[in-house]
Amino acid sequence: MCIKAFNGVIMKFFYTFFILPSIFITTTLFNIIVASGETLDPQCGKSRETLDYCMKDINSIERPIPQSIQEIHEVCSAFVTGMKCTDDYLTRCIDQRERKIIESEIYGAKHLYDHLCRNRNFQTNFLKHLDCIISIQSRWNACSDKFVREVKEDISKHFSQEAAQKRYVDFCCNRLMYENCVYDEAMTKCSTDSANFIREITIEDLEFYNED
């Protein structure tokens, strides 16, 4: 059930990485936990309240798009705290098989956060191109929503082994359209340098999504 609940949703997290990560993480994990229907601890009954608590530090951040090194550190600290709390909850309340599936699905999201929090060059470039990121966020959101919707539809149509090749082709087409959707908007509103940085982010996002 976890895979079905998570299908097509992880890319939305990558976009929310620039907007409001806590809402997506909390909602997604809550849906997964409800879908799994299994807990190991009698204290695990109030999943939503627990996950809201885990993300409270991120919820308290006034500007979810970090605009300085200090704000990047604040977001990273809040994310690390929130994910540790969430990991502890998964360990305590979700059986091992379901937990491994969930952990594999959120690996890409964790990696991107790790990239922002530990890679100084990425931090520098992120802040350098911040105006571009902010200026296209509305369109980026629309591109992301469309990509997620189409991938979810493709997944729902192609469950059989025989359909695996068709699913892969569809994903590649959707992937290219998403990449171009974001890049074209960046080229319209930003410098070529900024647009190329945005494209690198979307490509890396999709690499992790494709690994799943």
XYZ file of N, CA and C in Angstrom:
636
model
N 0.818 -1.209 0.000
C 0.000 0.000 0.000
C 0.857 1.266 0.000
N 2.012 1.207 0.665
C 2.857 2.388 0.759
C 3.306 2.882 -0.610
N 3.711 1.916 -1.461
C 4.155 2.313 -2.793
C 3.026 2.994 -3.533
N 1.830 2.430 -3.440
C 0.680 3.013 -4.134
C 0.382 4.400 -3.595
N 0.501 4.575 -2.277
C 0.222 5.876 -1.680
C 1.271 6.901 -2.058
N 2.496 6.430 -2.324
C 3.598 7.352 -2.579
C 3.811 7.644 -4.056
N 3.247 6.796 -4.933
C 3.487 6.951 -6.363
C 3.208 8.367 -6.840
N 4.182 8.935 -7.560
C 3.979 10.231 -8.177
C 4.056 11.406 -7.247
N 4.292 11.184 -5.955
C 4.220 12.286 -5.008
C 5.585 12.846 -4.661
N 6.633 12.063 -4.771
C 7.937 12.510 -4.312
C 8.427 13.727 -5.086
N 8.067 13.829 -6.378
C 8.494 15.005 -7.135
C 7.878 16.269 -6.578
N 6.687 16.171 -6.048
C 6.065 17.342 -5.460
C 6.889 17.831 -4.278
N 7.519 16.899 -3.580
C 8.375 17.304 -2.472
C 9.550 18.120 -2.974
N 10.130 17.737 -4.106
C 11.290 18.450 -4.601
C 10.952 19.907 -4.905
N 9.749 20.119 -5.425
C 9.363 21.513 -5.644
C 9.100 22.195 -4.314
N 8.445 21.502 -3.403
C 8.105 22.086 -2.116
C 9.357 22.391 -1.315
N 10.460 21.762 -1.662
C 11.778 22.046 -1.094
C 12.080 23.533 -1.158
N 11.533 24.235 -2.140
C 11.761 25.659 -2.271
C 10.615 26.481 -1.688
N 9.553 25.816 -1.223
C 8.389 26.575 -0.790
C 7.989 26.266 0.645
N 7.458 25.085 0.914
C 7.034 24.773 2.280
C 7.099 23.272 2.520
N 8.283 22.743 2.843
C 8.485 21.299 2.904
C 7.661 20.582 3.945
N 7.402 21.205 5.074
C 6.760 20.495 6.183
C 5.368 19.993 5.831
N 4.590 20.788 5.097
C 3.220 20.400 4.767
C 3.216 19.117 3.955
N 4.090 19.057 2.953
C 4.112 17.880 2.086
C 4.585 16.636 2.823
N 5.677 16.768 3.582
C 6.203 15.605 4.303
C 5.157 15.061 5.246
N 4.552 15.958 6.028
C 3.570 15.532 7.019
C 2.391 14.833 6.354
N 1.837 15.443 5.316
C 0.670 14.881 4.640
C 0.994 13.545 3.987
N 2.134 13.479 3.298
C 2.501 12.261 2.588
C 2.746 11.098 3.537
N 3.553 11.327 4.558
C 3.834 10.251 5.501
C 2.578 9.834 6.247
N 1.731 10.797 6.558
C 0.475 10.466 7.228
C -0.371 9.553 6.339
N -0.473 9.890 5.061
C -1.251 9.059 4.138
C -0.666 7.654 4.025
N 0.658 7.562 4.016
C 1.309 6.261 3.932
C 1.010 5.432 5.167
N 1.132 6.057 6.325
C 0.917 5.344 7.581
C -0.522 4.863 7.686
N -1.456 5.714 7.298
C -2.861 5.311 7.307
C -3.080 4.160 6.336
N -2.442 4.250 5.151
C -2.601 3.202 4.143
C -2.034 1.873 4.616
N -0.926 1.923 5.363
C -0.315 0.673 5.814
C -1.179 -0.030 6.835
N -1.856 0.752 7.683
C -2.788 0.183 8.639
C -2.143 -0.627 9.738
N -0.814 -0.508 9.893
C -0.132 -1.309 10.892
C 0.739 -0.431 11.769
N 0.670 -0.633 13.095
C 1.557 0.036 14.026
C 2.070 -0.978 15.022
N 3.232 -0.671 15.604
C 3.869 -1.599 16.521
C 3.759 -1.156 17.971
N 3.313 0.034 18.221
C 3.317 0.614 19.550
C 1.936 1.174 19.848
N 1.380 0.915 21.042
C 0.051 1.452 21.363
C 0.010 2.974 21.400
N 1.178 3.616 21.488
C 1.239 5.072 21.505
C 1.238 5.671 20.100
N 1.079 4.846 19.096
C 1.194 5.311 17.711
C -0.150 5.683 17.093
N -1.179 5.747 17.860
C -2.512 5.939 17.305
C -2.729 7.273 16.628
N -2.126 8.349 17.144
C -2.381 9.685 16.609
C -1.252 10.081 15.663
N -1.284 9.488 14.484
C -0.200 9.681 13.523
C -0.064 11.133 13.099
N -1.189 11.765 12.769
C -1.133 13.130 12.247
C -0.562 14.097 13.273
N -0.989 13.950 14.541
C -0.494 14.834 15.585
C 1.009 14.654 15.785
N 1.460 13.404 15.722
C 2.884 13.127 15.893
C 3.702 13.739 14.772
N 3.246 13.581 13.534
C 3.982 14.117 12.397
C 3.950 15.639 12.378
N 2.831 16.228 12.791
C 2.770 17.686 12.915
C 3.802 18.170 13.923
N 3.927 17.434 15.022
C 4.908 17.792 16.044
C 6.326 17.679 15.490
N 6.585 16.628 14.727
C 7.917 16.442 14.159
C 8.315 17.610 13.259
N 7.348 18.208 12.578
C 7.644 19.270 11.627
C 7.397 20.674 12.185
N 7.218 20.781 13.484
C 6.851 22.079 14.067
C 7.949 23.128 13.870
N 9.224 22.717 13.913
C 10.301 23.685 13.731
C 10.305 24.254 12.319
N 10.011 23.408 11.330
C 9.943 23.897 9.951
C 8.723 24.794 9.776
N 7.616 24.420 10.409
C 6.402 25.237 10.310
C 6.613 26.635 10.860
N 7.546 26.761 11.812
C 7.755 28.051 12.472
C 8.652 28.989 11.673
N 9.277 28.478 10.604
C 10.163 29.318 9.801
C 9.341 30.318 9.001
N 9.680 31.600 9.134
C 8.886 32.655 8.500
C 9.044 32.656 6.984
N 10.276 32.445 6.503
C 10.514 32.452 5.059
C 11.037 31.085 4.649
N 10.135 30.214 4.149
C 10.545 28.856 3.797
C 11.559 28.787 2.669
N 11.669 29.833 1.839
C 12.733 29.874 0.847
C 13.906 30.603 1.483
N 14.977 29.897 1.856
C 16.104 30.562 2.524
C 16.757 31.588 1.614
N 17.049 32.771 2.172
C 17.591 33.858 1.369
C 18.954 34.334 1.858
N 19.574 33.566 2.744
C 20.925 33.848 3.214
C 21.513 32.552 3.754
N 22.828 32.542 3.973
C 23.469 31.356 4.536
C 22.868 31.035 5.897
N 22.613 32.070 6.696
C 22.025 31.851 8.017
C 20.658 31.186 7.902
N 19.840 31.655 6.970
C 18.514 31.066 6.793
C 18.605 29.638 6.246
N 19.594 29.372 5.407
C 19.812 27.998 4.942
C 20.112 27.096 6.127
N 20.973 27.573 7.034
C 21.317 26.786 8.221
C 20.091 26.557 9.102
N 19.230 27.566 9.205
C 18.017 27.425 10.015
C 17.082 26.373 9.418
N 16.894 26.431 8.098
C 16.032 25.458 7.430
C 16.615 24.051 7.564
N 17.926 23.939 7.376
C 18.577 22.629 7.463
C 18.465 22.048 8.865
N 18.678 22.896 9.871
C 18.577 22.433 11.256
C 17.168 21.937 11.552
N 16.174 22.692 11.091
C 14.782 22.302 11.320
C 14.448 21.005 10.587
N 14.966 20.865 9.369
C 14.693 19.654 8.600
C 15.322 18.427 9.255
N 16.578 18.558 9.694
C 17.264 17.432 10.335
C 16.509 16.999 11.584
N 16.091 17.981 12.397
C 15.335 17.671 13.611
C 14.016 16.980 13.270
N 13.319 17.518 12.274
C 12.030 16.954 11.881
C 12.141 15.545 11.337
N 13.161 15.300 10.507
C 13.316 13.975 9.926
C 13.780 12.955 10.958
N 14.582 13.389 11.941
C 14.983 12.464 13.009
C 13.757 12.029 13.808
N 12.906 12.991 14.111
C 11.666 12.702 14.823
C 10.796 11.751 14.001
N 10.696 12.023 12.699
C 9.893 11.182 11.815
C 10.481 9.775 11.704
N 11.810 9.691 11.565
C 12.468 8.381 11.488
C 12.225 7.571 12.752
N 12.289 8.242 13.896
C 12.031 7.556 15.167
C 10.605 7.013 15.197
N 9.675 7.814 14.682
C 8.274 7.382 14.644
C 8.100 6.165 13.735
N 8.732 6.214 12.564
C 8.630 5.091 11.631
C 9.211 3.822 12.238
N 10.336 3.954 12.927
C 10.968 2.794 13.557
C 10.070 2.191 14.628
N 9.416 3.053 15.378
C 8.598 2.600 16.499
C 7.233 2.091 16.060
N 6.695 2.675 14.991
C 5.279 2.466 14.697
C 4.969 1.734 13.392
N 5.949 1.569 12.513
C 5.695 0.956 11.212
C 6.539 -0.306 11.075
N 5.951 -1.370 10.537
C 6.700 -2.620 10.424
C 7.854 -2.468 9.435
N 8.827 -3.364 9.544
C 10.084 -3.230 8.822
C 9.903 -3.190 7.309
N 9.039 -4.024 6.777
C 8.841 -4.068 5.327
C 8.305 -2.745 4.805
N 7.264 -2.215 5.464
C 6.689 -0.938 5.045
C 7.696 0.197 5.245
N 8.461 0.112 6.328
C 9.415 1.179 6.627
C 10.499 1.266 5.563
N 10.975 0.124 5.091
C 12.004 0.120 4.051
C 11.489 0.744 2.763
N 10.241 0.480 2.437
C 9.645 1.068 1.236
C 9.580 2.583 1.372
N 9.102 3.048 2.529
C 8.997 4.488 2.760
C 10.370 5.139 2.703
N 11.349 4.535 3.357
C 12.694 5.105 3.393
C 13.303 5.187 1.998
N 13.031 4.200 1.153
C 13.558 4.241 -0.207
C 12.900 5.349 -1.021
N 11.624 5.625 -0.726
C 10.901 6.643 -1.483
C 11.324 8.059 -1.093
N 11.704 8.277 0.174
C 12.077 9.629 0.592
C 13.583 9.839 0.539
N 14.314 8.848 0.003
C 15.767 8.975 -0.098
C 16.158 10.193 -0.937
N 15.503 10.358 -2.077
C 15.846 11.474 -2.949
C 15.633 12.816 -2.287
N 14.525 12.952 -1.556
C 14.242 14.200 -0.855
C 15.308 14.488 0.186
N 15.698 13.462 0.924
C 16.746 13.636 1.932
C 18.067 14.028 1.276
N 18.344 13.434 0.140
C 19.599 13.738 -0.552
C 19.637 15.199 -0.988
N 18.540 15.695 -1.515
C 18.522 17.081 -1.969
C 18.699 18.049 -0.805
N 18.084 17.740 0.315
C 18.296 18.571 1.493
C 19.750 18.502 1.933
N 20.314 17.309 1.906
C 21.710 17.140 2.279
C 22.600 17.945 1.345
N 22.216 17.985 0.070
C 22.958 18.743 -0.931
C 22.958 20.226 -0.571
N 21.818 20.769 -0.222
C 21.713 22.180 0.130
C 22.427 22.469 1.441
N 22.385 21.532 2.371
C 22.906 21.788 3.711
C 24.411 21.577 3.826
N 25.010 20.793 2.950
C 26.419 20.442 3.102
C 27.310 20.898 1.950
N 26.728 21.167 0.816
C 27.513 21.530 -0.357
C 27.614 23.051 -0.466
N 28.774 23.594 -0.136
C 28.952 25.054 -0.135
C 28.772 25.656 -1.524
N 29.262 24.963 -2.536
C 29.110 25.475 -3.899
C 27.639 25.559 -4.287
N 26.868 24.534 -3.908
C 25.439 24.554 -4.210
C 24.758 25.693 -3.457
N 25.133 25.909 -2.198
C 24.557 27.005 -1.417
C 24.830 28.348 -2.086
N 26.076 28.522 -2.528
C 26.454 29.776 -3.188
C 25.643 29.991 -4.457
N 25.519 28.950 -5.262
C 24.755 29.059 -6.503
C 23.264 29.242 -6.237
N 22.769 28.569 -5.208
C 21.362 28.712 -4.842
C 21.039 30.172 -4.530
N 21.884 30.802 -3.722
C 21.657 32.206 -3.357
C 21.905 33.132 -4.549
N 22.852 32.776 -5.386
C 23.142 33.576 -6.576
C 21.937 33.638 -7.507
N 21.233 32.523 -7.624
C 20.103 32.436 -8.550
C 18.756 32.511 -7.828
N 18.775 33.006 -6.607
C 17.562 33.032 -5.788
C 16.442 33.841 -6.428
N 16.780 34.996 -6.997
C 15.747 35.834 -7.619
C 15.030 35.079 -8.735
N 15.777 34.293 -9.478
C 15.172 33.500 -10.553
C 14.245 32.442 -9.974
N 14.710 31.745 -8.938
C 13.902 30.701 -8.307
C 12.579 31.267 -7.817
N 12.653 32.433 -7.169
C 11.438 33.061 -6.639
C 10.519 33.513 -7.776
N 11.108 34.072 -8.825
C 10.297 34.638 -9.908
C 9.528 33.580 -10.694
N 10.044 32.347 -10.722
C 9.374 31.308 -11.517
C 8.639 30.289 -10.657
N 8.564 30.522 -9.343
C 8.022 29.480 -8.470
C 6.573 29.125 -8.792
N 5.781 30.101 -9.215
C 4.388 29.814 -9.548
C 4.302 28.871 -10.755
N 5.071 29.185 -11.779
C 5.083 28.340 -12.976
C 5.721 26.990 -12.681
N 6.776 26.986 -11.857
C 7.433 25.735 -11.474
C 6.431 24.822 -10.779
N 5.623 25.420 -9.931
C 4.606 24.645 -9.224
C 3.626 24.018 -10.214
N 3.216 24.799 -11.206
C 2.283 24.289 -12.215
C 2.920 23.160 -13.027
N 4.184 23.326 -13.396
C 4.896 22.273 -14.139
C 4.990 21.003 -13.309
N 5.306 21.179 -12.029
C 5.437 20.033 -11.130
C 4.108 19.314 -10.954
N 3.039 20.082 -10.750
C 1.707 19.490 -10.593
C 1.328 18.663 -11.821
N 1.600 19.205 -12.993
C 1.269 18.510 -14.242
C 2.079 17.222 -14.374
N 3.366 17.297 -14.053
C 4.223 16.115 -14.129
C 3.739 15.022 -13.184
N 3.484 15.397 -11.936
C 3.026 14.424 -10.943
C 1.711 13.792 -11.372
N 0.779 14.615 -11.859
C -0.533 14.113 -12.281
C -0.392 13.099 -13.424
N 0.435 13.418 -14.404
C 0.575 12.531 -15.558
C 1.310 11.239 -15.201
N 2.305 11.338 -14.334
C 3.012 10.124 -13.919
C 2.092 9.226 -13.108
N 1.294 9.822 -12.236
C 0.343 9.029 -11.452
C -0.648 8.316 -12.370
N -1.104 9.006 -13.412
C -2.029 8.389 -14.361
C -1.355 7.232 -15.099
N -0.108 7.433 -15.507
C 0.615 6.373 -16.212
C 0.813 5.155 -15.324
N 1.162 5.401 -14.069
C 1.390 4.297 -13.141
C 0.108 3.502 -12.931
N -1.013 4.207 -12.836
C -2.287 3.519 -12.609
C -2.683 2.654 -13.803
N -2.168 2.974 -14.987
C -2.511 2.223 -16.196
C -1.580 1.035 -16.434
N -0.367 1.099 -15.918
C 0.660 0.132 -16.299
C 1.213 -0.612 -15.089
N 0.474 -1.569 -14.607
C 0.932 -2.359 -13.474
C 1.619 -3.657 -13.906
N 1.258 -4.206 -15.043
C 1.766 -5.516 -15.448
C 3.214 -5.431 -15.915
N 3.891 -6.564 -15.888
C 5.276 -6.643 -16.348
C 5.366 -6.300 -17.827
N 4.343 -6.714 -18.580
C 4.340 -6.469 -20.022
C 4.271 -4.974 -20.336
N 3.708 -4.228 -19.402
C 3.538 -2.796 -19.643
C 4.719 -1.975 -19.141
N 5.743 -2.638 -18.612
C 6.878 -1.922 -18.022
C 7.573 -1.021 -19.036
N 7.748 -1.533 -20.266
C 8.426 -0.740 -21.286
C 7.601 0.486 -21.661
N 6.302 0.307 -21.793
C 5.422 1.438 -22.113
C 5.475 2.478 -20.997
N 5.484 2.021 -19.773
C 5.547 2.932 -18.636
C 6.845 3.729 -18.662
N 7.955 3.065 -18.988
C 9.246 3.743 -19.043
C 9.253 4.822 -20.119
N 8.706 4.501 -21.291
C 8.645 5.473 -22.385
C 7.795 6.672 -21.978
N 6.644 6.402 -21.368
C 5.772 7.487 -20.924
C 6.475 8.370 -19.908
N 7.203 7.731 -18.986
C 7.914 8.512 -17.982
C 8.953 9.420 -18.625
N 9.701 8.885 -19.588
C 10.724 9.684 -20.263
C 10.108 10.900 -20.954
N 8.948 10.708 -21.578
C 8.262 11.822 -22.238
C 7.812 12.864 -21.219
N 7.209 12.394 -20.137
C 6.755 13.314 -19.097
C 7.924 14.038 -18.451
N 9.005 13.310 -18.275
C 10.211 13.881 -17.681
C 10.741 15.024 -18.540
N 10.826 14.796 -19.851
C 11.338 15.815 -20.759
C 10.420 17.034 -20.777
N 9.110 16.805 -20.776
C 8.163 17.919 -20.773
C 8.279 18.743 -19.493
N 8.461 18.062 -18.357
C 8.621 18.774 -17.087
C 9.895 19.613 -17.094
N 10.979 18.998 -17.520
C 12.263 19.700 -17.565
C 12.169 20.944 -18.452
N 11.577 20.790 -19.640
C 11.453 21.912 -20.568
C 10.486 22.970 -20.061
N 9.438 22.530 -19.374
C 8.451 23.456 -18.831
C 9.108 24.439 -17.866
N 9.916 23.910 -16.959
C 10.595 24.756 -15.973
C 11.693 25.580 -16.638
N 12.462 24.945 -17.504
C 13.585 25.624 -18.157
C 13.103 26.769 -19.044
N 12.053 26.544 -19.807
C 11.533 27.591 -20.692
C 11.080 28.811 -19.896
N 10.442 28.575 -18.755
C 10.012 29.692 -17.913
C 11.220 30.448 -17.376
N 12.254 29.706 -16.973
C 13.466 30.343 -16.465
C 14.159 31.156 -17.558
N 14.183 30.642 -18.768
C 14.805 31.368 -19.875
C 14.047 32.644 -20.198
N 12.737 32.626 -19.967
C 11.918 33.808 -20.242
C 12.158 34.911 -19.216
N 12.331 34.524 -17.955
C 12.393 35.508 -16.874
C 13.785 35.721 -16.282
N 14.730 34.838 -16.604
C 16.032 34.881 -15.940
C 17.166 34.870 -16.964
N 18.380 34.999 -16.446
C 19.555 34.899 -17.303
C 19.762 33.447 -17.729
N 20.558 33.267 -18.761
C 20.863 31.911 -19.221
C 21.565 31.115 -18.132
N 22.448 31.773 -17.390
C 23.167 31.121 -16.296
C 22.198 30.597 -15.238
N 21.228 31.427 -14.872
C 20.232 31.014 -13.880
C 19.355 29.889 -14.421
N 18.965 30.015 -15.681
C 18.120 28.980 -16.286
C 18.839 27.634 -16.308
N 20.137 27.653 -16.581
C 20.904 26.406 -16.594
C 21.013 25.805 -15.195
N 21.138 26.658 -14.183
C 21.179 26.159 -12.804
C 19.848 25.507 -12.442
N 18.756 26.150 -12.826
C 17.427 25.585 -12.574
C 17.278 24.240 -13.284
N 17.771 24.174 -14.499
C 17.676 22.915 -15.246
C 18.462 21.805 -14.543
N 19.632 22.131 -14.004
C 20.424 21.135 -13.277
C 19.645 20.588 -12.087
N 18.921 21.471 -11.394
C 18.130 21.035 -10.247
C 17.020 20.089 -10.693
N 16.304 20.456 -11.738
C 15.192 19.612 -12.189
C 15.697 18.263 -12.695
N 16.842 18.255 -13.367
C 17.403 16.994 -13.852
C 17.781 16.104 -12.682
N 18.411 16.690 -11.656
C 18.801 15.889 -10.491
C 17.571 15.368 -9.769
N 16.546 16.207 -9.628
C 15.287 15.754 -9.034
C 14.768 14.519 -9.761
N 14.757 14.602 -11.078
C 14.181 13.526 -11.875
C 15.034 12.270 -11.845
N 16.347 12.423 -11.675
C 17.200 11.245 -11.568
C 16.810 10.426 -10.350
N 16.552 11.101 -9.233
C 16.170 10.379 -8.026
C 14.784 9.783 -8.176
N 13.904 10.530 -8.825
C 12.552 10.007 -9.030
C 12.589 8.770 -9.910
N 13.426 8.810 -10.929
C 13.521 7.694 -11.865
C 14.091 6.449 -11.196
N 14.979 6.638 -10.188
C 15.565 5.498 -9.497
C 14.511 4.694 -8.763
N 13.435 5.347 -8.329
C 12.378 4.649 -7.602
C 11.617 3.722 -8.523
